[in-house]
Coordinates of C-alpha atoms in Angstrom, one line a residue:
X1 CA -0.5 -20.3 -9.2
X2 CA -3.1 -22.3 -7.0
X3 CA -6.8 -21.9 -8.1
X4 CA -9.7 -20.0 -6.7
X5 CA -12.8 -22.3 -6.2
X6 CA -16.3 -21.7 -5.8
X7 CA -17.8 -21.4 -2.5
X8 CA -17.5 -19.1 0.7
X9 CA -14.9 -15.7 0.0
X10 CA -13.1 -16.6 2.7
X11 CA -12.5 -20.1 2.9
X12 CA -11.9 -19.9 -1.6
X13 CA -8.8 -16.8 -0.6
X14 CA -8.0 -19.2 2.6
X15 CA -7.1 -22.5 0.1
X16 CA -6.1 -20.5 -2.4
X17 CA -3.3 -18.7 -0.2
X18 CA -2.1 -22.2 1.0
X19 CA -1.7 -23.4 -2.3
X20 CA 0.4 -20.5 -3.2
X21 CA 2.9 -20.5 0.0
X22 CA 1.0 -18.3 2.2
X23 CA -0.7 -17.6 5.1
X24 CA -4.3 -16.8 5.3
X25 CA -4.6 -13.9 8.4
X26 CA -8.3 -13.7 7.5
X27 CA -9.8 -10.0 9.1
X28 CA -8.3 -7.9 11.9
X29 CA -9.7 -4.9 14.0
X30 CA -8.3 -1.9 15.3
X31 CA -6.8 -3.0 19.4
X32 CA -6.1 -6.3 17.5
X33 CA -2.4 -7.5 18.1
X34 CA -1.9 -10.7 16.2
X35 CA -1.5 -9.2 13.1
X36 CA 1.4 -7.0 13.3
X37 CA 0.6 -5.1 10.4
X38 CA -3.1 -4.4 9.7
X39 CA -4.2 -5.4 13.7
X40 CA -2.7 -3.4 16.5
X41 CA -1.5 -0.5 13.8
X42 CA -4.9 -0.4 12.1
X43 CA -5.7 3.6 12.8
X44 CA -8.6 4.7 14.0
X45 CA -10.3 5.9 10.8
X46 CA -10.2 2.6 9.5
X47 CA -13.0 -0.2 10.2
X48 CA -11.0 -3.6 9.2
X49 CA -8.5 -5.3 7.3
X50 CA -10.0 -8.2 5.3
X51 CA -9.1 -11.1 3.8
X52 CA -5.5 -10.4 4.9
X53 CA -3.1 -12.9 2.6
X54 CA 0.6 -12.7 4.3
X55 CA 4.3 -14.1 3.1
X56 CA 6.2 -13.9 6.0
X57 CA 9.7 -13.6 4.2
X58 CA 13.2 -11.3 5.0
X59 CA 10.9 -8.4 3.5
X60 CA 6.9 -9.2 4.9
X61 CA 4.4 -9.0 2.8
X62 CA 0.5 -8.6 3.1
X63 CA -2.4 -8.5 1.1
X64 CA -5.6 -7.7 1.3
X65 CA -8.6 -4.9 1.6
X66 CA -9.3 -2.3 4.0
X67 CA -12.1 0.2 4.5
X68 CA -12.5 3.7 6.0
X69 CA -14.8 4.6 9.0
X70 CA -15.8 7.3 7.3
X71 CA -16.0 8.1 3.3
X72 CA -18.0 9.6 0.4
X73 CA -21.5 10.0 1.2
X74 CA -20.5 8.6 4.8
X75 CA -20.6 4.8 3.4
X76 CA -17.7 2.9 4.2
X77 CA -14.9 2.9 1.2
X78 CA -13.2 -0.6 0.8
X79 CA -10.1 -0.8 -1.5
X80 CA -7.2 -3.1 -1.6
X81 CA -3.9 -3.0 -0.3
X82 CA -0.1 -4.5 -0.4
X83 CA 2.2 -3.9 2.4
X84 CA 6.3 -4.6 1.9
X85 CA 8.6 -3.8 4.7
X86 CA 11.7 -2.3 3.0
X87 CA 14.1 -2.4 5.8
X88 CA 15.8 0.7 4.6
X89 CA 16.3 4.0 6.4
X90 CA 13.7 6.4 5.0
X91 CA 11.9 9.3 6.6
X92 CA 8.0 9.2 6.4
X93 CA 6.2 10.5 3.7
X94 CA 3.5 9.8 1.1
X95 CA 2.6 9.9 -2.4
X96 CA -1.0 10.7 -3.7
X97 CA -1.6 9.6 -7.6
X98 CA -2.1 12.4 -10.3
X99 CA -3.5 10.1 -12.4
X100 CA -6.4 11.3 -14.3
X101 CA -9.5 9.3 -13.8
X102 CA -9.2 8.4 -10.7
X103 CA -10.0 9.4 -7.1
X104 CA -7.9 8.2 -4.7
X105 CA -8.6 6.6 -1.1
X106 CA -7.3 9.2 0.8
X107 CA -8.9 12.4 -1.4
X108 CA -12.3 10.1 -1.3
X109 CA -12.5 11.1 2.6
X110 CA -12.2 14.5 2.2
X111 CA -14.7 14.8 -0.2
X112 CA -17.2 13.1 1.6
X113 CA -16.4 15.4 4.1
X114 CA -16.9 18.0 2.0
X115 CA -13.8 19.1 3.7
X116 CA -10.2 19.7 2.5
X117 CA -6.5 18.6 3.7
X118 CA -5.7 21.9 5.0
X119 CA -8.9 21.5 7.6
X120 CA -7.9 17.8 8.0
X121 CA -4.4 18.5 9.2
X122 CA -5.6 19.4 12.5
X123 CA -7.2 16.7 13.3
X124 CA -4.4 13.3 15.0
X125 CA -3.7 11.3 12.6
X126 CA -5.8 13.3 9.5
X127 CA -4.8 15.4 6.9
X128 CA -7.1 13.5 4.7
X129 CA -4.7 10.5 4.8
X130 CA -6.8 9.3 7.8
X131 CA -3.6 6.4 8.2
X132 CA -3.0 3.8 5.5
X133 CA -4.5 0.8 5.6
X134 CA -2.6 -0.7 8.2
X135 CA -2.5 2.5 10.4
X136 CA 0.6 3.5 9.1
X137 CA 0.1 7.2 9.0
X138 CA 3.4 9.2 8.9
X139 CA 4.3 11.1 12.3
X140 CA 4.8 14.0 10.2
X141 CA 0.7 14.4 9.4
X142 CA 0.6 18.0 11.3
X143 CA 3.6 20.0 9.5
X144 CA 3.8 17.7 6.3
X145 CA 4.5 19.7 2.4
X146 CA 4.3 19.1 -0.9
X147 CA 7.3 18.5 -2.6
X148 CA 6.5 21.1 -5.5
X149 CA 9.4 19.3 -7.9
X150 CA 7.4 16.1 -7.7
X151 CA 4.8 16.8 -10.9
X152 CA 6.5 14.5 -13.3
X153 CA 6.8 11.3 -11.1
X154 CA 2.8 10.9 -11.5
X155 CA 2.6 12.1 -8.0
X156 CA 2.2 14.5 -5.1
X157 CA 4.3 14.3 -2.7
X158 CA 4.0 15.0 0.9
X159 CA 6.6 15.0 3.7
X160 CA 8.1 16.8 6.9
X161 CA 10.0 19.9 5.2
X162 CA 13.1 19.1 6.9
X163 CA 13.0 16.0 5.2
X164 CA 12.4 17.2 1.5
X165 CA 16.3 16.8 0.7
X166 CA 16.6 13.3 1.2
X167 CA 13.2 12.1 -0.1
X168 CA 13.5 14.0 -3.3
X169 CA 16.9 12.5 -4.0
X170 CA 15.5 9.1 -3.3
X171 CA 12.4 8.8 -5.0
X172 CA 14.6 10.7 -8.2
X173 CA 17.3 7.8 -7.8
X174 CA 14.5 5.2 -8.6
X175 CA 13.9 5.6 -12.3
X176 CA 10.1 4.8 -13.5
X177 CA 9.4 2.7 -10.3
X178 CA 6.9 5.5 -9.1
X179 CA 5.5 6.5 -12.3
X180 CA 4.3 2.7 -13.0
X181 CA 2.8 2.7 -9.9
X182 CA 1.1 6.0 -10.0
X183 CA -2.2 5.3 -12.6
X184 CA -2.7 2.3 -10.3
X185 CA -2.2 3.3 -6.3
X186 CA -1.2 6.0 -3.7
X187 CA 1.6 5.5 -1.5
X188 CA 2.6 5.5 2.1
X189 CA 6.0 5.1 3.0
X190 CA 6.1 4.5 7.1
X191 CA 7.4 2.7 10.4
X192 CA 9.8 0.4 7.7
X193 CA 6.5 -0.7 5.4
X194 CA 6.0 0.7 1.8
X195 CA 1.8 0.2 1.5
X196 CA 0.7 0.8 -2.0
X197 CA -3.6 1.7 -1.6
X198 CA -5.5 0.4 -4.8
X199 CA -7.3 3.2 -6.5
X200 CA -9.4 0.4 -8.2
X201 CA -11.2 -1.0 -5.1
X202 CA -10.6 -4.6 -3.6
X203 CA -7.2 -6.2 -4.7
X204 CA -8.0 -9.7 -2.3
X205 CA -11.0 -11.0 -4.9
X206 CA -11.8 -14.2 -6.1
X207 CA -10.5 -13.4 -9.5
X208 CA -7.2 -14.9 -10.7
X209 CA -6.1 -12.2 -12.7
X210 CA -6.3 -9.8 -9.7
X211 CA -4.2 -11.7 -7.8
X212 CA -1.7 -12.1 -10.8
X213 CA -1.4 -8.2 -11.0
X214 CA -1.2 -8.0 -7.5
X215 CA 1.8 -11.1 -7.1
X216 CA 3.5 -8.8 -9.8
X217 CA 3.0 -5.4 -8.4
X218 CA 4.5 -6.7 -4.7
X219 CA 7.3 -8.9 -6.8
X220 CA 8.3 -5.7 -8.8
X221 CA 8.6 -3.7 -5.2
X222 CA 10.5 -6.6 -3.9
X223 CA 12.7 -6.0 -7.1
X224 CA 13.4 -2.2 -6.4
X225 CA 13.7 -2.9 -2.3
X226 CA 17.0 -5.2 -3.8
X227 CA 18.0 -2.4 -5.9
X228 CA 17.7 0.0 -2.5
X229 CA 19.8 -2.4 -0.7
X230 CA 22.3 -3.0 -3.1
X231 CA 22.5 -6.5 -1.8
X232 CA 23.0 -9.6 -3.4
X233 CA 21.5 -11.5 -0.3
X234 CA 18.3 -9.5 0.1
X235 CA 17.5 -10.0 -4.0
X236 CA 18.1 -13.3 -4.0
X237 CA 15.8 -13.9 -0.9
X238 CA 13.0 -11.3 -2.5
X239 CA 13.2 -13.8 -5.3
X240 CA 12.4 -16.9 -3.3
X241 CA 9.1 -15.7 -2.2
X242 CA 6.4 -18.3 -2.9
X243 CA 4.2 -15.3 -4.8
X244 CA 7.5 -14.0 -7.2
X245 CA 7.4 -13.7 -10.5
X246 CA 9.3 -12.4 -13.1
X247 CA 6.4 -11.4 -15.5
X248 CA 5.2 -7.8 -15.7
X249 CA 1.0 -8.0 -15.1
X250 CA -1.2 -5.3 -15.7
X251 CA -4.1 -3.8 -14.1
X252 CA -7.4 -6.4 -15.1

């Protein structure tokens, strides 16, 4: 893994994203097109995507930080983020941690607000999602559900009714991939991108073993998107991405 030197936050992520294999996308806006992910999709609740660290493989990746327009006591709440576009056929839905201890992004919002999701939900684009980090908020936001069976994955789940079927069966046909994620991040599943939203603030830092969990939390999402596929070609390409790694990495 390349190193992270001293000096400016940008230009340290920046070297240290070449030496790895990467590109360095740096910040993007909301109206900005030239990153396809966190620019022209950012939604309107969020202020920017920062220090935006992409692998531009069969499956993208991206990593960085993000913040929300508005949060708890109306400050601006950063946490990081990693995108992976699955290329599979999936409906739209999201998963919001049970994990004790923790508040996530998307629940920080509305409690700032002083509001709840039920009020949310009218609002384009709300229900106290207020989009993903890269804007990804599922179409379904105005008629969306909990999946009431979804208590032991470590999550809540939340998804057009019609598609409660098919989601169900899917995120039960993944073994513990969800519950290892769950003490760690909520999840948006839209538009062809899986987003995983750090409930422990910034994941694009200047700390090595940050980036270490984060290169093994996309390279184990990598794994299960193969496993999805059931195809040889799209493992053995996850596994060439400059980031992979075999090791499992916990949380700093």
């Amino acid at each position: 893994m390349g190193r992270l030197r001293p000096g400016a936050r940008s230009q340290s992520i920046e070297r240290f994203a070449v030496a790895n294999g990467l590109q360095y996308a740096g910040t993007s806006r909301p109206g900005d097109e030239e990153h396809p992910i966190s620019g022209a999709a950012v939604s309107r609740w969020v202020t920017t995507c920062e220090d935006v660290v992409r692998w531009d493989g069969p499956q993208r990746v991206e990593f960085g930080n993000s913040g929300r327009a508005i949060s708890v006591n109306l400050k601006p709440t950063r946490f990081g983020f990693i995108a992976v576009e699955h290329g599979i056929e999936l409906p739209d839905f999201r998963l919001t941690s049970r994990s004790l201890g923790t508040i996530s992004p998307a629940r920080a919002v509305s409690i700032g607000l002083g509001v709840g999701a039920m009020v949310l939900s009218a609002i384009p684009g709300g229900d106290g999602d207020f989009g993903t980090p890269m804007g990804k908020a599922p179409a379904t936001s105005r008629s969306d559900k909990r999946l009431d069976r979804s208590r032991d994955l470590g999550y809540d789940v939340w998804l057009a009714p019609e598609d409660e079927e098919r989601v169900e069966a899917f995120l039960r046909g993944s073994g513990d991939f969800w519950k290892l994620l769950s003490a760690s991040f909520d999840v948006h599943v839209a538009d062809g991108w899986l987003v995983l939203e750090s409930l422990h603030g910034d994941l694009a830092t200047l700390q090595p073993a940050d980036w270490a969990w984060a290169f093994s939390t996309a390279s184990r999402v990598l794994d299960q998107i193969g496993a999805w596929s059931g195809d040889a070609a799209v493992v053995s390409a996850a596994r060439r991405a400059t980031f992979y790694t075999e090791l499992q990495v916990g949380r700093p």
